[in-house]
Short mmCIF file of C-alpha atoms in Angstrom, two decimals:
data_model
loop_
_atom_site.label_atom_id
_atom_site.label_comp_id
_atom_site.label_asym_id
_atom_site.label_seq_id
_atom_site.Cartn_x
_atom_site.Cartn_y
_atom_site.Cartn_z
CA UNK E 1 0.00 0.00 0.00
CA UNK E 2 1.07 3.53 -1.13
CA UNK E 3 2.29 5.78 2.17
CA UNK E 4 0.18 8.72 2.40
CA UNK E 5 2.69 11.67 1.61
CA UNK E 6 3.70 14.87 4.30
CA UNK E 7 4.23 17.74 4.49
CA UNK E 8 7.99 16.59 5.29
CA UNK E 9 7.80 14.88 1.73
CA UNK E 10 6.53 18.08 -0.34
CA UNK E 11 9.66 20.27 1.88
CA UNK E 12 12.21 17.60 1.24
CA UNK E 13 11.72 17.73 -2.72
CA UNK E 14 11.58 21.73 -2.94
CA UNK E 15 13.93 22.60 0.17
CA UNK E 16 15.72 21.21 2.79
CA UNK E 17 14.57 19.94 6.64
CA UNK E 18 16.32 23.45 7.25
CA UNK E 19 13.88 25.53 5.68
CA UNK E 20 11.57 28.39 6.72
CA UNK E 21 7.95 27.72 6.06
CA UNK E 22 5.55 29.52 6.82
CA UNK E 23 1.69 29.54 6.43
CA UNK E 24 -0.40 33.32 5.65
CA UNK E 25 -3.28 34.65 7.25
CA UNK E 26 -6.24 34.56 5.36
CA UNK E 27 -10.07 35.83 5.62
CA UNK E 28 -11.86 34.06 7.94
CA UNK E 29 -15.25 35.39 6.30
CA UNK E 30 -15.94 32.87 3.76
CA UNK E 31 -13.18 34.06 1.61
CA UNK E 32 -10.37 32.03 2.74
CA UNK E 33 -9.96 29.00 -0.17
CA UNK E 34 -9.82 32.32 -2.58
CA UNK E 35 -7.74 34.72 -0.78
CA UNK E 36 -5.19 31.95 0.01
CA UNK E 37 -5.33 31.44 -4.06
CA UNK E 38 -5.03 35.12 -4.88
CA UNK E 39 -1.53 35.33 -2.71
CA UNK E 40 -0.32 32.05 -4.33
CA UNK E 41 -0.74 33.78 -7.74
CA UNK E 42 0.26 37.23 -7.01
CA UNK E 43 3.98 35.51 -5.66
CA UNK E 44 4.66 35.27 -9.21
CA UNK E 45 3.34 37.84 -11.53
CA UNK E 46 5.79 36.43 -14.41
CA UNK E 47 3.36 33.71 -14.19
CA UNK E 48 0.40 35.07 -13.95
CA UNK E 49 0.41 38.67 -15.41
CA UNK E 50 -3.12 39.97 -14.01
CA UNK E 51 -4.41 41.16 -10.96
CA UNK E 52 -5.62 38.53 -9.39
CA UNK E 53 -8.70 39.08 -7.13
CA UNK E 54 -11.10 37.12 -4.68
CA UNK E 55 -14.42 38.35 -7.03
CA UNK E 56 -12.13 36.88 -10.49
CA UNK E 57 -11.50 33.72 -8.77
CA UNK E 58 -15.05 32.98 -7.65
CA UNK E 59 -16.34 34.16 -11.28
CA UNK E 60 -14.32 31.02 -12.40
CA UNK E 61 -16.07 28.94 -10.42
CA UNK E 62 -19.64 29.80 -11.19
CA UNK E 63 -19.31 30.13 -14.52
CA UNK E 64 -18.53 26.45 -14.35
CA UNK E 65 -21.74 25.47 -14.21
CA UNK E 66 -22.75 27.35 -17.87
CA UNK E 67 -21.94 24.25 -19.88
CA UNK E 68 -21.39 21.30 -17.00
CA UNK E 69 -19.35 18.68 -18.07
CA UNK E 70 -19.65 15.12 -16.20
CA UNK E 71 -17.34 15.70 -13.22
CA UNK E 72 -19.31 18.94 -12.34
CA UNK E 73 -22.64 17.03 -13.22
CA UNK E 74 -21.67 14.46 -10.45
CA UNK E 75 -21.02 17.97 -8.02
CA UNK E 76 -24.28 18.73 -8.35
CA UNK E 77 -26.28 16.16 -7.72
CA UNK E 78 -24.55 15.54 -4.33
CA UNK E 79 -24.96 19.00 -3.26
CA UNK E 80 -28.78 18.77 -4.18
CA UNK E 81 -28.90 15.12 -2.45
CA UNK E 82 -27.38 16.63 0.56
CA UNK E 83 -29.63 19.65 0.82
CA UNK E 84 -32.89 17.93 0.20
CA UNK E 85 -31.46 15.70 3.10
CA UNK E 86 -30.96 17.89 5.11
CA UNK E 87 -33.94 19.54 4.82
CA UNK E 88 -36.04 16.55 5.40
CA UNK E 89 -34.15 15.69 8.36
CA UNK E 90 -34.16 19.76 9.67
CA UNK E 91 -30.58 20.02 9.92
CA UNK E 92 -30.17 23.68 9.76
CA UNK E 93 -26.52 23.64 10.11
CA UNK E 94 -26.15 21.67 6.93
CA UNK E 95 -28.77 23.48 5.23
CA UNK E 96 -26.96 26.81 6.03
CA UNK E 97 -23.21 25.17 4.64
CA UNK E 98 -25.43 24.18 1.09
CA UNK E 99 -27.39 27.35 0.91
CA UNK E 100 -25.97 27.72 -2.50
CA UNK E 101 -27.71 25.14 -3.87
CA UNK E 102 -31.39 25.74 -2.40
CA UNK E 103 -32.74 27.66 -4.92
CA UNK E 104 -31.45 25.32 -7.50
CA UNK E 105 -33.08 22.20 -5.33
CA UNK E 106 -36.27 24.32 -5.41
CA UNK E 107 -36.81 24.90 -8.93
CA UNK E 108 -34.95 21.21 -9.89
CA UNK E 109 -38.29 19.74 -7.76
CA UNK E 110 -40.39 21.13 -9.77
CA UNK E 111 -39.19 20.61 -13.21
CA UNK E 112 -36.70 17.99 -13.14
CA UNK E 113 -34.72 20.48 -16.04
CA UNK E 114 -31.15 19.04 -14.72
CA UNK E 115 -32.49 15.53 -15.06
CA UNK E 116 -33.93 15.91 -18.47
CA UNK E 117 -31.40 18.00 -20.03
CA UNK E 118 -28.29 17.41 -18.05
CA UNK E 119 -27.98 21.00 -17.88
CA UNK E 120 -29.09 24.30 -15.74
CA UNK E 121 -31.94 25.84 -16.53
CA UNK E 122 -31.05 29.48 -17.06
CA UNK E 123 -32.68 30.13 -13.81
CA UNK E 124 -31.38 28.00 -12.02
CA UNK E 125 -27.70 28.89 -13.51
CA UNK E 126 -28.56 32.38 -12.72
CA UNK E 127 -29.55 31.85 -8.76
CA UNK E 128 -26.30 29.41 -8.37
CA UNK E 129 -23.70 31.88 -9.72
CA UNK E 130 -25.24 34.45 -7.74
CA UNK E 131 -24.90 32.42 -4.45
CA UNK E 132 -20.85 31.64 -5.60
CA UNK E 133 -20.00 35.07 -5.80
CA UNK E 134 -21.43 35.56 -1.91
CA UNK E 135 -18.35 35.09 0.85
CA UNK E 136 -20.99 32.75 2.31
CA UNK E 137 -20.26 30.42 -0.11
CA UNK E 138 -17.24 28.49 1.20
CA UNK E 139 -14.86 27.40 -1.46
CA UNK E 140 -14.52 23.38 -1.69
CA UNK E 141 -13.21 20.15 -3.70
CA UNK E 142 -15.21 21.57 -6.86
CA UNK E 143 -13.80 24.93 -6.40
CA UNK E 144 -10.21 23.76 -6.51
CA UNK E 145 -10.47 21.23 -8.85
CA UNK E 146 -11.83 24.20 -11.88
CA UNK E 147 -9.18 26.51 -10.36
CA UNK E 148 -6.30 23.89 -10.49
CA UNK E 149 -7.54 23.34 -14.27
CA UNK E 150 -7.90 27.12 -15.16
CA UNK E 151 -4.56 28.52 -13.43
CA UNK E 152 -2.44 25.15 -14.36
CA UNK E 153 -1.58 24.79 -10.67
CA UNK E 154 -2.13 21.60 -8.61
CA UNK E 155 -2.93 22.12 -4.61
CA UNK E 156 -1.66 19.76 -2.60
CA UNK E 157 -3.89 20.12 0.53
CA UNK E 158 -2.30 19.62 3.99
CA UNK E 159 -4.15 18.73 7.15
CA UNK E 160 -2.80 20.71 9.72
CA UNK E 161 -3.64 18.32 12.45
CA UNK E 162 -1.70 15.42 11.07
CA UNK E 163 0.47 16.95 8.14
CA UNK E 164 -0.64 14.79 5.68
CA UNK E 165 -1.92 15.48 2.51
CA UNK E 166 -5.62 15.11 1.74
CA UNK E 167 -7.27 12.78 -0.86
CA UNK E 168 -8.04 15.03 -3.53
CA UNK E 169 -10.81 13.70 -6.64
CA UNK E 170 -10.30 14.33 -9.98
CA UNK E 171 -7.57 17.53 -9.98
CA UNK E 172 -5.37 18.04 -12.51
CA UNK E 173 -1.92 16.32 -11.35
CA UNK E 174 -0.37 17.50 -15.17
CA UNK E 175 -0.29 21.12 -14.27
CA UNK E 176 3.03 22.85 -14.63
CA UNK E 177 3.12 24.12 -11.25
CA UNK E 178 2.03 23.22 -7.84
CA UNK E 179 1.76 24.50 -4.79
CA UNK E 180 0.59 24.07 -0.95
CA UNK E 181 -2.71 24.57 0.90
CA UNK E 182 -2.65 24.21 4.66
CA UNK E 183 -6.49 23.16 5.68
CA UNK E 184 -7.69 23.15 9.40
CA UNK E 185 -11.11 22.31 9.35
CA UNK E 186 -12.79 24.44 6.50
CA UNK E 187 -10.42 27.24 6.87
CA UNK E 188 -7.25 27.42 4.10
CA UNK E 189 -3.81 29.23 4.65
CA UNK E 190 -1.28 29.19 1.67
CA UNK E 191 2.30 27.84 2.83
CA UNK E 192 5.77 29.46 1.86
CA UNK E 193 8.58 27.43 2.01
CA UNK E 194 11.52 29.69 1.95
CA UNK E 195 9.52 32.31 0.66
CA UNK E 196 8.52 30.28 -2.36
CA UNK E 197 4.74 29.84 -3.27
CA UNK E 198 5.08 27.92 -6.66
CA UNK E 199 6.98 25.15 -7.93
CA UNK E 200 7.35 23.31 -10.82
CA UNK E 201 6.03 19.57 -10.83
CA UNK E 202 9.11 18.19 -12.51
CA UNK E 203 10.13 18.13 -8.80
CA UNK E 204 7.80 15.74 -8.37
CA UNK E 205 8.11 13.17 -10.75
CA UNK E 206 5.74 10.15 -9.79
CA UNK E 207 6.38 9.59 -6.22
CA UNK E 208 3.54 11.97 -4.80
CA UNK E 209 1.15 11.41 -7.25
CA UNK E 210 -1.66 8.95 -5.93
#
């Protein structure tokens, strides 16, 4: 079986057990999968010659879900399955964490349009992008994964209580670059290692990719 890679794995290939790393503050309103993105990207503006912004990264994301491809299909109908769950169960919590998708749930139960069509109705495309751009939409696996596919960057995601790296579905491990997300519970930090943000995934070669 395949050991889970560290933390101490990622530093050993792109520094040394010597090396200064660091993790950023980010928002803690909602923001922080985003801002931790936009200080990743702004490191290296040879790279990526724009101004990167929280509102530009979450337009990425919602528009997404204009043509949905199967990947993002399969997003969606867990986030309605969990909602409508929820909901019949009165979980408000959970409710609250897939507000996003309530109007979509709504309108879905009435028509059935992303069943028939395997597509968004227009409405219910409009009411979904308009919840993504809202800080109270917490970016997550589907957020990262278009991102990681857009920018040509693959996040490794750390968990800060054990140092591991997360299981990540479906993200692109054939980007050029990578670079390292620190996660403690739904909150996200970017991580410097000797001031560095961005490497390139030659580093890599096939030993971390699982």
């Amino acid at each position: 079986m395949q050991q889970q890679p560290s933390l101490k794995h990622l530093v050993q290939l792109v520094g040394t057990l010597s090396s200064d790393i660091s993790s950023w503050e980010t928002s803690s309103n909602g923001d922080c999968l985003f801002h931790s993105i936009c200080i990743i990207l702004e490191s290296d503006e040879e790279l990526f010659p724009f101004s990167p912004s929280i509102t530009l990264l979450r337009q990425m994301v919602a528009n997404s879900f204009s043509v949905i491809d199967e990947l993002t299909r399969q997003t969606l109908w867990s986030w309605i399955e969990v909602y409508n769950g929820a909901k019949k169960e009165r979980n408000l919590p959970l409710m609250l964490e897939y507000f996003h998708i309530a109007n979509v749930c709504a309108i879905e139960n009435q028509t059935n349009y992303l069943k028939n069509h395997n597509q968004l109705s227009q409405e219910q495309l409009h009411c979904l992008q308009k919840c993504i751009l809202q800080n109270k939409f917490w970016g997550e696996e589907h957020s990262i994964r278009i991102l990681s596919n857009i920018l040509g960057v693959h996040f490794w995601i750390i968990d800060a209580d054990t140092n591991l790296v997360q299981k990540t579905y479906h993200h692109n491990l054939n980007s050029k670059w990578f670079a390292i997300l620190l996660r403690s519970n739904n909150h996200y930090e970017p991580l410097s290692i000797d001031d560095r943000f961005l490497w390139s995934t030659a580093l890599l070669g096939r030993r971390l990719h699982h």
